[in-house]
């Protein structure tokens, strides 16, 4: 019996980063991570999401040094506080009947 060889699929992270080069997909991806669900909010997932979107933008050559500084500041806050400030805002807006939406800047 002959051995069947299949083409290896691209690693999922590579596929994800490639898809996040599309601004609408990146915005949707971030929006999902900002939604509250029955399990609550996970600052680590938000950090990972932002890192992945950042990687996509860097690969596009579309990210400034100022943007990098803002990311580092936000990342530090998420690590130190677990994103409690963001969670408080999300919960407050949820109580008012709103949610945060991310859209591409024109």
PDB file of N, CA and C in Angstrom:
ATOM      1  N   UNK A   1       0.842  -1.172   0.000  1.00  0.00           N
ATOM      2  CA  UNK A   1       0.000   0.000   0.000  1.00  0.00           C
ATOM      3  C   UNK A   1       0.893   1.243   0.000  1.00  0.00           C
ATOM      4  N   UNK A   2       0.589   2.206  -0.834  1.00  0.00           N
ATOM      5  CA  UNK A   2       1.428   3.402  -0.907  1.00  0.00           C
ATOM      6  C   UNK A   2       1.052   4.375   0.210  1.00  0.00           C
ATOM      7  N   UNK A   3       2.025   5.131   0.590  1.00  0.00           N
ATOM      8  CA  UNK A   3       1.840   6.104   1.664  1.00  0.00           C
ATOM      9  C   UNK A   3       1.248   7.385   1.077  1.00  0.00           C
ATOM     10  N   UNK A   4       0.194   7.874   1.699  1.00  0.00           N
ATOM     11  CA  UNK A   4      -0.441   9.104   1.235  1.00  0.00           C
ATOM     12  C   UNK A   4       0.132  10.261   2.028  1.00  0.00           C
ATOM     13  N   UNK A   5       0.592  11.250   1.292  1.00  0.00           N
ATOM     14  CA  UNK A   5       1.119  12.448   1.948  1.00  0.00           C
ATOM     15  C   UNK A   5       0.184  13.610   1.656  1.00  0.00           C
ATOM     16  N   UNK A   6      -0.159  14.301   2.701  1.00  0.00           N
ATOM     17  CA  UNK A   6      -1.003  15.480   2.526  1.00  0.00           C
ATOM     18  C   UNK A   6      -0.176  16.724   2.797  1.00  0.00           C
ATOM     19  N   UNK A   7      -0.580  17.774   2.158  1.00  0.00           N
ATOM     20  CA  UNK A   7       0.116  19.035   2.388  1.00  0.00           C
ATOM     21  C   UNK A   7      -0.174  19.505   3.809  1.00  0.00           C
ATOM     22  N   UNK A   8       0.856  19.935   4.478  1.00  0.00           N
ATOM     23  CA  UNK A   8       0.668  20.446   5.837  1.00  0.00           C
ATOM     24  C   UNK A   8      -0.076  21.768   5.788  1.00  0.00           C
ATOM     25  N   UNK A   9      -1.020  21.901   6.700  1.00  0.00           N
ATOM     26  CA  UNK A   9      -1.741  23.167   6.766  1.00  0.00           C
ATOM     27  C   UNK A   9      -0.878  24.186   7.499  1.00  0.00           C
ATOM     28  N   UNK A  10      -1.145  25.441   7.206  1.00  0.00           N
ATOM     29  CA  UNK A  10      -0.400  26.473   7.913  1.00  0.00           C
ATOM     30  C   UNK A  10      -0.786  26.445   9.381  1.00  0.00           C
ATOM     31  N   UNK A  11       0.145  26.780  10.179  1.00  0.00           N
ATOM     32  CA  UNK A  11      -0.094  26.857  11.612  1.00  0.00           C
ATOM     33  C   UNK A  11      -1.243  27.832  11.859  1.00  0.00           C
ATOM     34  N   UNK A  12      -2.109  27.509  12.821  1.00  0.00           N
ATOM     35  CA  UNK A  12      -3.282  28.338  13.081  1.00  0.00           C
ATOM     36  C   UNK A  12      -2.923  29.788  13.373  1.00  0.00           C
ATOM     37  N   UNK A  13      -1.900  30.016  14.164  1.00  0.00           N
ATOM     38  CA  UNK A  13      -1.532  31.401  14.495  1.00  0.00           C
ATOM     39  C   UNK A  13      -1.152  32.177  13.242  1.00  0.00           C
ATOM     40  N   UNK A  14      -0.429  31.549  12.333  1.00  0.00           N
ATOM     41  CA  UNK A  14      -0.069  32.217  11.083  1.00  0.00           C
ATOM     42  C   UNK A  14      -1.325  32.583  10.294  1.00  0.00           C
ATOM     43  N   UNK A  15      -2.268  31.649  10.245  1.00  0.00           N
ATOM     44  CA  UNK A  15      -3.532  31.913   9.560  1.00  0.00           C
ATOM     45  C   UNK A  15      -4.274  33.074  10.235  1.00  0.00           C
ATOM     46  N   UNK A  16      -4.325  33.044  11.563  1.00  0.00           N
ATOM     47  CA  UNK A  16      -5.017  34.091  12.306  1.00  0.00           C
ATOM     48  C   UNK A  16      -4.385  35.452  12.051  1.00  0.00           C
ATOM     49  N   UNK A  17      -3.064  35.530  12.154  1.00  0.00           N
ATOM     50  CA  UNK A  17      -2.377  36.802  11.935  1.00  0.00           C
ATOM     51  C   UNK A  17      -2.655  37.310  10.521  1.00  0.00           C
ATOM     52  N   UNK A  18      -2.625  36.410   9.568  1.00  0.00           N
ATOM     53  CA  UNK A  18      -2.907  36.802   8.185  1.00  0.00           C
ATOM     54  C   UNK A  18      -4.322  37.361   8.061  1.00  0.00           C
ATOM     55  N   UNK A  19      -5.292  36.718   8.704  1.00  0.00           N
ATOM     56  CA  UNK A  19      -6.677  37.190   8.624  1.00  0.00           C
ATOM     57  C   UNK A  19      -6.857  38.526   9.339  1.00  0.00           C
ATOM     58  N   UNK A  20      -6.065  38.763  10.382  1.00  0.00           N
ATOM     59  CA  UNK A  20      -6.189  40.016  11.141  1.00  0.00           C
ATOM     60  C   UNK A  20      -5.579  41.205  10.410  1.00  0.00           C
ATOM     61  N   UNK A  21      -4.965  40.976   9.280  1.00  0.00           N
ATOM     62  CA  UNK A  21      -4.485  42.081   8.451  1.00  0.00           C
ATOM     63  C   UNK A  21      -5.659  42.824   7.817  1.00  0.00           C
ATOM     64  N   UNK A  22      -6.814  42.180   7.794  1.00  0.00           N
ATOM     65  CA  UNK A  22      -8.040  42.811   7.328  1.00  0.00           C
ATOM     66  C   UNK A  22      -8.604  43.631   8.487  1.00  0.00           C
ATOM     67  N   UNK A  23      -8.704  44.953   8.342  1.00  0.00           N
ATOM     68  CA  UNK A  23      -9.143  45.806   9.456  1.00  0.00           C
ATOM     69  C   UNK A  23     -10.514  45.440  10.024  1.00  0.00           C
ATOM     70  N   UNK A  24     -11.446  45.030   9.172  1.00  0.00           N
ATOM     71  CA  UNK A  24     -12.772  44.666   9.666  1.00  0.00           C
ATOM     72  C   UNK A  24     -12.717  43.407  10.515  1.00  0.00           C
ATOM     73  N   UNK A  25     -11.921  42.439  10.093  1.00  0.00           N
ATOM     74  CA  UNK A  25     -11.786  41.212  10.883  1.00  0.00           C
ATOM     75  C   UNK A  25     -11.099  41.495  12.210  1.00  0.00           C
ATOM     76  N   UNK A  26     -10.086  42.336  12.181  1.00  0.00           N
ATOM     77  CA  UNK A  26      -9.386  42.687  13.418  1.00  0.00           C
ATOM     78  C   UNK A  26     -10.334  43.384  14.386  1.00  0.00           C
ATOM     79  N   UNK A  27     -11.139  44.305  13.866  1.00  0.00           N
ATOM     80  CA  UNK A  27     -12.102  45.016  14.714  1.00  0.00           C
ATOM     81  C   UNK A  27     -13.105  44.043  15.316  1.00  0.00           C
ATOM     82  N   UNK A  28     -13.593  43.122  14.521  1.00  0.00           N
ATOM     83  CA  UNK A  28     -14.532  42.123  15.026  1.00  0.00           C
ATOM     84  C   UNK A  28     -13.911  41.225  16.079  1.00  0.00           C
ATOM     85  N   UNK A  29     -12.666  40.860  15.857  1.00  0.00           N
ATOM     86  CA  UNK A  29     -11.945  39.995  16.797  1.00  0.00           C
ATOM     87  C   UNK A  29     -11.784  40.681  18.151  1.00  0.00           C
ATOM     88  N   UNK A  30     -11.398  41.952  18.130  1.00  0.00           N
ATOM     89  CA  UNK A  30     -11.259  42.699  19.377  1.00  0.00           C
ATOM     90  C   UNK A  30     -12.625  42.865  20.046  1.00  0.00           C
ATOM     91  N   UNK A  31     -13.652  43.169  19.265  1.00  0.00           N
ATOM     92  CA  UNK A  31     -14.999  43.361  19.821  1.00  0.00           C
ATOM     93  C   UNK A  31     -15.476  42.132  20.567  1.00  0.00           C
ATOM     94  N   UNK A  32     -15.236  40.967  20.015  1.00  0.00           N
ATOM     95  CA  UNK A  32     -15.661  39.732  20.671  1.00  0.00           C
ATOM     96  C   UNK A  32     -14.986  39.585  22.023  1.00  0.00           C
ATOM     97  N   UNK A  33     -13.721  39.961  22.112  1.00  0.00           N
ATOM     98  CA  UNK A  33     -12.996  39.824  23.377  1.00  0.00           C
ATOM     99  C   UNK A  33     -13.446  40.840  24.419  1.00  0.00           C
ATOM    100  N   UNK A  34     -14.147  41.871  23.988  1.00  0.00           N
ATOM    101  CA  UNK A  34     -14.632  42.878  24.928  1.00  0.00           C
ATOM    102  C   UNK A  34     -16.061  42.616  25.396  1.00  0.00           C
ATOM    103  N   UNK A  35     -16.688  41.579  24.856  1.00  0.00           N
ATOM    104  CA  UNK A  35     -18.054  41.268  25.262  1.00  0.00           C
ATOM    105  C   UNK A  35     -18.067  40.459  26.549  1.00  0.00           C
ATOM    106  N   UNK A  36     -19.063  40.738  27.370  1.00  0.00           N
ATOM    107  CA  UNK A  36     -19.267  39.953  28.588  1.00  0.00           C
ATOM    108  C   UNK A  36     -20.087  38.725  28.237  1.00  0.00           C
ATOM    109  N   UNK A  37     -19.754  37.620  28.837  1.00  0.00           N
ATOM    110  CA  UNK A  37     -20.574  36.423  28.702  1.00  0.00           C
ATOM    111  C   UNK A  37     -20.719  35.792  30.072  1.00  0.00           C
ATOM    112  N   UNK A  38     -21.314  34.625  30.110  1.00  0.00           N
ATOM    113  CA  UNK A  38     -21.552  33.991  31.416  1.00  0.00           C
ATOM    114  C   UNK A  38     -20.270  33.680  32.164  1.00  0.00           C
ATOM    115  N   UNK A  39     -19.158  33.599  31.453  1.00  0.00           N
ATOM    116  CA  UNK A  39     -17.871  33.348  32.110  1.00  0.00           C
ATOM    117  C   UNK A  39     -17.164  34.641  32.492  1.00  0.00           C
ATOM    118  N   UNK A  40     -17.742  35.782  32.125  1.00  0.00           N
ATOM    119  CA  UNK A  40     -17.153  37.064  32.475  1.00  0.00           C
ATOM    120  C   UNK A  40     -16.182  37.569  31.438  1.00  0.00           C
ATOM    121  N   UNK A  41     -15.171  38.216  31.891  1.00  0.00           N
ATOM    122  CA  UNK A  41     -14.203  38.908  31.059  1.00  0.00           C
ATOM    123  C   UNK A  41     -12.829  38.380  31.436  1.00  0.00           C
ATOM    124  N   UNK A  42     -11.987  38.140  30.447  1.00  0.00           N
ATOM    125  CA  UNK A  42     -10.666  37.581  30.698  1.00  0.00           C
ATOM    126  C   UNK A  42      -9.597  38.536  30.161  1.00  0.00           C
ATOM    127  N   UNK A  43      -8.905  39.207  31.063  1.00  0.00           N
ATOM    128  CA  UNK A  43      -7.875  40.174  30.670  1.00  0.00           C
ATOM    129  C   UNK A  43      -6.752  39.504  29.893  1.00  0.00           C
ATOM    130  N   UNK A  44      -6.437  38.264  30.222  1.00  0.00           N
ATOM    131  CA  UNK A  44      -5.369  37.566  29.493  1.00  0.00           C
ATOM    132  C   UNK A  44      -5.756  37.306  28.045  1.00  0.00           C
ATOM    133  N   UNK A  45      -7.020  36.965  27.810  1.00  0.00           N
ATOM    134  CA  UNK A  45      -7.475  36.777  26.427  1.00  0.00           C
ATOM    135  C   UNK A  45      -7.436  38.094  25.668  1.00  0.00           C
ATOM    136  N   UNK A  46      -7.808  39.176  26.329  1.00  0.00           N
ATOM    137  CA  UNK A  46      -7.740  40.485  25.686  1.00  0.00           C
ATOM    138  C   UNK A  46      -6.299  40.834  25.347  1.00  0.00           C
ATOM    139  N   UNK A  47      -5.371  40.571  26.259  1.00  0.00           N
ATOM    140  CA  UNK A  47      -3.948  40.826  26.001  1.00  0.00           C
ATOM    141  C   UNK A  47      -3.472  40.047  24.777  1.00  0.00           C
ATOM    142  N   UNK A  48      -3.824  38.778  24.724  1.00  0.00           N
ATOM    143  CA  UNK A  48      -3.420  37.933  23.605  1.00  0.00           C
ATOM    144  C   UNK A  48      -4.021  38.445  22.296  1.00  0.00           C
ATOM    145  N   UNK A  49      -5.279  38.822  22.348  1.00  0.00           N
ATOM    146  CA  UNK A  49      -5.952  39.356  21.169  1.00  0.00           C
ATOM    147  C   UNK A  49      -5.235  40.605  20.656  1.00  0.00           C
ATOM    148  N   UNK A  50      -4.927  41.517  21.557  1.00  0.00           N
ATOM    149  CA  UNK A  50      -4.252  42.750  21.160  1.00  0.00           C
ATOM    150  C   UNK A  50      -2.855  42.466  20.610  1.00  0.00           C
ATOM    151  N   UNK A  51      -2.163  41.506  21.187  1.00  0.00           N
ATOM    152  CA  UNK A  51      -0.841  41.121  20.675  1.00  0.00           C
ATOM    153  C   UNK A  51      -0.947  40.582  19.251  1.00  0.00           C
ATOM    154  N   UNK A  52      -1.982  39.789  18.995  1.00  0.00           N
ATOM    155  CA  UNK A  52      -2.159  39.215  17.658  1.00  0.00           C
ATOM    156  C   UNK A  52      -2.506  40.278  16.627  1.00  0.00           C
ATOM    157  N   UNK A  53      -3.373  41.215  16.994  1.00  0.00           N
ATOM    158  CA  UNK A  53      -3.703  42.310  16.088  1.00  0.00           C
ATOM    159  C   UNK A  53      -2.470  43.177  15.849  1.00  0.00           C
ATOM    160  N   UNK A  54      -1.704  43.423  16.900  1.00  0.00           N
ATOM    161  CA  UNK A  54      -0.466  44.189  16.780  1.00  0.00           C
ATOM    162  C   UNK A  54       0.506  43.506  15.819  1.00  0.00           C
ATOM    163  N   UNK A  55       0.652  42.199  15.943  1.00  0.00           N
ATOM    164  CA  UNK A  55       1.546  41.452  15.061  1.00  0.00           C
ATOM    165  C   UNK A  55       1.114  41.597  13.599  1.00  0.00           C
ATOM    166  N   UNK A  56      -0.178  41.515  13.349  1.00  0.00           N
ATOM    167  CA  UNK A  56      -0.690  41.676  11.983  1.00  0.00           C
ATOM    168  C   UNK A  56      -0.360  43.068  11.439  1.00  0.00           C
ATOM    169  N   UNK A  57      -0.563  44.086  12.268  1.00  0.00           N
ATOM    170  CA  UNK A  57      -0.276  45.460  11.831  1.00  0.00           C
ATOM    171  C   UNK A  57       1.214  45.663  11.586  1.00  0.00           C
ATOM    172  N   UNK A  58       2.046  45.053  12.422  1.00  0.00           N
ATOM    173  CA  UNK A  58       3.489  45.154  12.220  1.00  0.00           C
ATOM    174  C   UNK A  58       3.895  44.501  10.908  1.00  0.00           C
ATOM    175  N   UNK A  59       3.303  43.337  10.602  1.00  0.00           N
ATOM    176  CA  UNK A  59       3.625  42.670   9.343  1.00  0.00           C
ATOM    177  C   UNK A  59       3.202  43.495   8.143  1.00  0.00           C
ATOM    178  N   UNK A  60       2.160  44.296   8.314  1.00  0.00           N
ATOM    179  CA  UNK A  60       1.726  45.195   7.252  1.00  0.00           C
ATOM    180  C   UNK A  60       2.616  46.432   7.160  1.00  0.00           C
ATOM    181  N   UNK A  61       3.470  46.635   8.170  1.00  0.00           N
ATOM    182  CA  UNK A  61       4.296  47.842   8.220  1.00  0.00           C
ATOM    183  C   UNK A  61       3.459  49.058   8.550  1.00  0.00           C
ATOM    184  N   UNK A  62       2.368  48.822   9.281  1.00  0.00           N
ATOM    185  CA  UNK A  62       1.377  49.864   9.534  1.00  0.00           C
ATOM    186  C   UNK A  62       1.211  50.106  11.033  1.00  0.00           C
ATOM    187  N   UNK A  63       2.335  50.270  11.728  1.00  0.00           N
ATOM    188  CA  UNK A  63       2.247  50.496  13.165  1.00  0.00           C
ATOM    189  C   UNK A  63       3.377  51.407  13.588  1.00  0.00           C
ATOM    190  N   UNK A  64       3.040  52.465  14.304  1.00  0.00           N
ATOM    191  CA  UNK A  64       4.019  53.481  14.672  1.00  0.00           C
ATOM    192  C   UNK A  64       4.674  53.185  16.020  1.00  0.00           C
ATOM    193  N   UNK A  65       5.737  53.875  16.284  1.00  0.00           N
ATOM    194  CA  UNK A  65       6.423  53.773  17.573  1.00  0.00           C
ATOM    195  C   UNK A  65       5.507  54.274  18.692  1.00  0.00           C
ATOM    196  N   UNK A  66       4.723  55.301  18.421  1.00  0.00           N
ATOM    197  CA  UNK A  66       3.777  55.813  19.412  1.00  0.00           C
ATOM    198  C   UNK A  66       2.733  54.744  19.719  1.00  0.00           C
ATOM    199  N   UNK A  67       2.269  54.059  18.697  1.00  0.00           N
ATOM    200  CA  UNK A  67       1.325  52.961  18.903  1.00  0.00           C
ATOM    201  C   UNK A  67       1.918  51.869  19.768  1.00  0.00           C
ATOM    202  N   UNK A  68       3.186  51.556  19.542  1.00  0.00           N
ATOM    203  CA  UNK A  68       3.880  50.545  20.333  1.00  0.00           C
ATOM    204  C   UNK A  68       3.946  50.968  21.797  1.00  0.00           C
ATOM    205  N   UNK A  69       4.205  52.239  22.031  1.00  0.00           N
ATOM    206  CA  UNK A  69       4.271  52.743  23.411  1.00  0.00           C
ATOM    207  C   UNK A  69       2.909  52.638  24.092  1.00  0.00           C
ATOM    208  N   UNK A  70       1.849  52.957  23.365  1.00  0.00           N
ATOM    209  CA  UNK A  70       0.497  52.834  23.928  1.00  0.00           C
ATOM    210  C   UNK A  70       0.171  51.374  24.242  1.00  0.00           C
ATOM    211  N   UNK A  71       0.563  50.478  23.337  1.00  0.00           N
ATOM    212  CA  UNK A  71       0.329  49.059  23.575  1.00  0.00           C
ATOM    213  C   UNK A  71       1.051  48.603  24.839  1.00  0.00           C
ATOM    214  N   UNK A  72       2.303  48.985  24.999  1.00  0.00           N
ATOM    215  CA  UNK A  72       3.077  48.575  26.175  1.00  0.00           C
ATOM    216  C   UNK A  72       2.448  49.093  27.461  1.00  0.00           C
ATOM    217  N   UNK A  73       1.955  50.315  27.426  1.00  0.00           N
ATOM    218  CA  UNK A  73       1.294  50.901  28.595  1.00  0.00           C
ATOM    219  C   UNK A  73       0.015  50.127  28.935  1.00  0.00           C
ATOM    220  N   UNK A  74      -0.796  49.834  27.918  1.00  0.00           N
ATOM    221  CA  UNK A  74      -2.026  49.081  28.128  1.00  0.00           C
ATOM    222  C   UNK A  74      -1.726  47.665  28.597  1.00  0.00           C
ATOM    223  N   UNK A  75      -0.740  47.023  27.995  1.00  0.00           N
ATOM    224  CA  UNK A  75      -0.364  45.664  28.376  1.00  0.00           C
ATOM    225  C   UNK A  75       0.067  45.613  29.835  1.00  0.00           C
ATOM    226  N   UNK A  76       0.844  46.600  30.259  1.00  0.00           N
ATOM    227  CA  UNK A  76       1.289  46.663  31.654  1.00  0.00           C
ATOM    228  C   UNK A  76       0.089  46.789  32.595  1.00  0.00           C
ATOM    229  N   UNK A  77      -0.874  47.625  32.201  1.00  0.00           N
ATOM    230  CA  UNK A  77      -2.071  47.800  33.024  1.00  0.00           C
ATOM    231  C   UNK A  77      -2.858  46.491  33.113  1.00  0.00           C
ATOM    232  N   UNK A  78      -2.994  45.800  31.997  1.00  0.00           N
ATOM    233  CA  UNK A  78      -3.735  44.535  32.001  1.00  0.00           C
ATOM    234  C   UNK A  78      -3.058  43.491  32.885  1.00  0.00           C
ATOM    235  N   UNK A  79      -1.729  43.497  32.888  1.00  0.00           N
ATOM    236  CA  UNK A  79      -0.990  42.555  33.730  1.00  0.00           C
ATOM    237  C   UNK A  79      -1.144  42.913  35.204  1.00  0.00           C
ATOM    238  N   UNK A  80      -0.972  44.189  35.514  1.00  0.00           N
ATOM    239  CA  UNK A  80      -0.972  44.620  36.915  1.00  0.00           C
ATOM    240  C   UNK A  80      -2.343  44.588  37.567  1.00  0.00           C
ATOM    241  N   UNK A  81      -3.382  44.983  36.822  1.00  0.00           N
ATOM    242  CA  UNK A  81      -4.705  45.112  37.439  1.00  0.00           C
ATOM    243  C   UNK A  81      -5.705  44.072  36.948  1.00  0.00           C
ATOM    244  N   UNK A  82      -5.293  43.262  35.999  1.00  0.00           N
ATOM    245  CA  UNK A  82      -6.246  42.317  35.424  1.00  0.00           C
ATOM    246  C   UNK A  82      -7.285  43.021  34.575  1.00  0.00           C
ATOM    247  N   UNK A  83      -6.999  44.253  34.207  1.00  0.00           N
ATOM    248  CA  UNK A  83      -7.925  45.013  33.365  1.00  0.00           C
ATOM    249  C   UNK A  83      -9.180  45.443  34.087  1.00  0.00           C
ATOM    250  N   UNK A  84      -9.087  45.652  35.406  1.00  0.00           N
ATOM    251  CA  UNK A  84     -10.273  46.005  36.184  1.00  0.00           C
ATOM    252  C   UNK A  84     -10.927  47.298  35.698  1.00  0.00           C
ATOM    253  N   UNK A  85     -10.138  48.241  35.199  1.00  0.00           N
ATOM    254  CA  UNK A  85     -10.707  49.492  34.683  1.00  0.00           C
ATOM    255  C   UNK A  85     -11.563  49.222  33.459  1.00  0.00           C
ATOM    256  N   UNK A  86     -11.057  48.377  32.579  1.00  0.00           N
ATOM    257  CA  UNK A  86     -11.798  48.035  31.369  1.00  0.00           C
ATOM    258  C   UNK A  86     -13.046  47.254  31.742  1.00  0.00           C
ATOM    259  N   UNK A  87     -12.906  46.301  32.660  1.00  0.00           N
ATOM    260  CA  UNK A  87     -14.048  45.515  33.108  1.00  0.00           C
ATOM    261  C   UNK A  87     -15.125  46.409  33.714  1.00  0.00           C
ATOM    262  N   UNK A  88     -14.720  47.375  34.523  1.00  0.00           N
ATOM    263  CA  UNK A  88     -15.692  48.278  35.142  1.00  0.00           C
ATOM    264  C   UNK A  88     -16.462  49.055  34.070  1.00  0.00           C
ATOM    265  N   UNK A  89     -15.770  49.504  33.046  1.00  0.00           N
ATOM    266  CA  UNK A  89     -16.429  50.223  31.960  1.00  0.00           C
ATOM    267  C   UNK A  89     -17.385  49.305  31.204  1.00  0.00           C
ATOM    268  N   UNK A  90     -16.937  48.103  30.882  1.00  0.00           N
ATOM    269  CA  UNK A  90     -17.782  47.145  30.160  1.00  0.00           C
ATOM    270  C   UNK A  90     -19.032  46.816  30.974  1.00  0.00           C
ATOM    271  N   UNK A  91     -18.858  46.560  32.267  1.00  0.00           N
ATOM    272  CA  UNK A  91     -20.005  46.225  33.127  1.00  0.00           C
ATOM    273  C   UNK A  91     -20.969  47.407  33.258  1.00  0.00           C
ATOM    274  N   UNK A  92     -20.433  48.609  33.382  1.00  0.00           N
ATOM    275  CA  UNK A  92     -21.277  49.795  33.485  1.00  0.00           C
ATOM    276  C   UNK A  92     -22.098  49.969  32.218  1.00  0.00           C
ATOM    277  N   UNK A  93     -21.439  49.879  31.062  1.00  0.00           N
ATOM    278  CA  UNK A  93     -22.156  50.029  29.799  1.00  0.00           C
ATOM    279  C   UNK A  93     -23.189  48.924  29.617  1.00  0.00           C
ATOM    280  N   UNK A  94     -22.840  47.709  30.035  1.00  0.00           N
ATOM    281  CA  UNK A  94     -23.771  46.583  29.945  1.00  0.00           C
ATOM    282  C   UNK A  94     -25.014  46.860  30.787  1.00  0.00           C
ATOM    283  N   UNK A  95     -24.823  47.397  31.986  1.00  0.00           N
ATOM    284  CA  UNK A  95     -25.950  47.715  32.870  1.00  0.00           C
ATOM    285  C   UNK A  95     -26.856  48.785  32.260  1.00  0.00           C
ATOM    286  N   UNK A  96     -26.276  49.655  31.458  1.00  0.00           N
ATOM    287  CA  UNK A  96     -27.054  50.696  30.783  1.00  0.00           C
ATOM    288  C   UNK A  96     -27.694  50.198  29.491  1.00  0.00           C
ATOM    289  N   UNK A  97     -27.336  48.982  29.098  1.00  0.00           N
ATOM    290  CA  UNK A  97     -27.892  48.429  27.862  1.00  0.00           C
ATOM    291  C   UNK A  97     -27.042  48.696  26.636  1.00  0.00           C
ATOM    292  N   UNK A  98     -25.763  48.964  26.856  1.00  0.00           N
ATOM    293  CA  UNK A  98     -24.849  49.233  25.750  1.00  0.00           C
ATOM    294  C   UNK A  98     -23.709  48.231  25.760  1.00  0.00           C
ATOM    295  N   UNK A  99     -22.965  48.230  24.672  1.00  0.00           N
ATOM    296  CA  UNK A  99     -21.735  47.448  24.614  1.00  0.00           C
ATOM    297  C   UNK A  99     -20.727  48.217  23.779  1.00  0.00           C
ATOM    298  N   UNK A 100     -19.482  47.918  23.991  1.00  0.00           N
ATOM    299  CA  UNK A 100     -18.419  48.569  23.255  1.00  0.00           C
ATOM    300  C   UNK A 100     -18.310  47.928  21.880  1.00  0.00           C
ATOM    301  N   UNK A 101     -18.194  48.758  20.869  1.00  0.00           N
ATOM    302  CA  UNK A 101     -17.991  48.272  19.513  1.00  0.00           C
ATOM    303  C   UNK A 101     -16.700  48.846  18.953  1.00  0.00           C
ATOM    304  N   UNK A 102     -15.980  48.048  18.241  1.00  0.00           N
ATOM    305  CA  UNK A 102     -14.730  48.480  17.638  1.00  0.00           C
ATOM    306  C   UNK A 102     -14.947  48.594  16.138  1.00  0.00           C
ATOM    307  N   UNK A 103     -14.635  49.728  15.579  1.00  0.00           N
ATOM    308  CA  UNK A 103     -14.761  49.940  14.141  1.00  0.00           C
ATOM    309  C   UNK A 103     -13.457  50.537  13.615  1.00  0.00           C
ATOM    310  N   UNK A 104     -13.203  50.302  12.344  1.00  0.00           N
ATOM    311  CA  UNK A 104     -12.005  50.849  11.723  1.00  0.00           C
ATOM    312  C   UNK A 104     -12.111  52.375  11.647  1.00  0.00           C
ATOM    313  N   UNK A 105     -11.046  53.033  11.981  1.00  0.00           N
ATOM    314  CA  UNK A 105     -10.969  54.485  11.912  1.00  0.00           C
ATOM    315  C   UNK A 105     -10.866  54.895  10.441  1.00  0.00           C
ATOM    316  N   UNK A 106     -11.641  55.865  10.062  1.00  0.00           N
ATOM    317  CA  UNK A 106     -11.652  56.295   8.657  1.00  0.00           C
ATOM    318  C   UNK A 106     -10.546  57.262   8.356  1.00  0.00           C
TER     319      UNK A 106
END
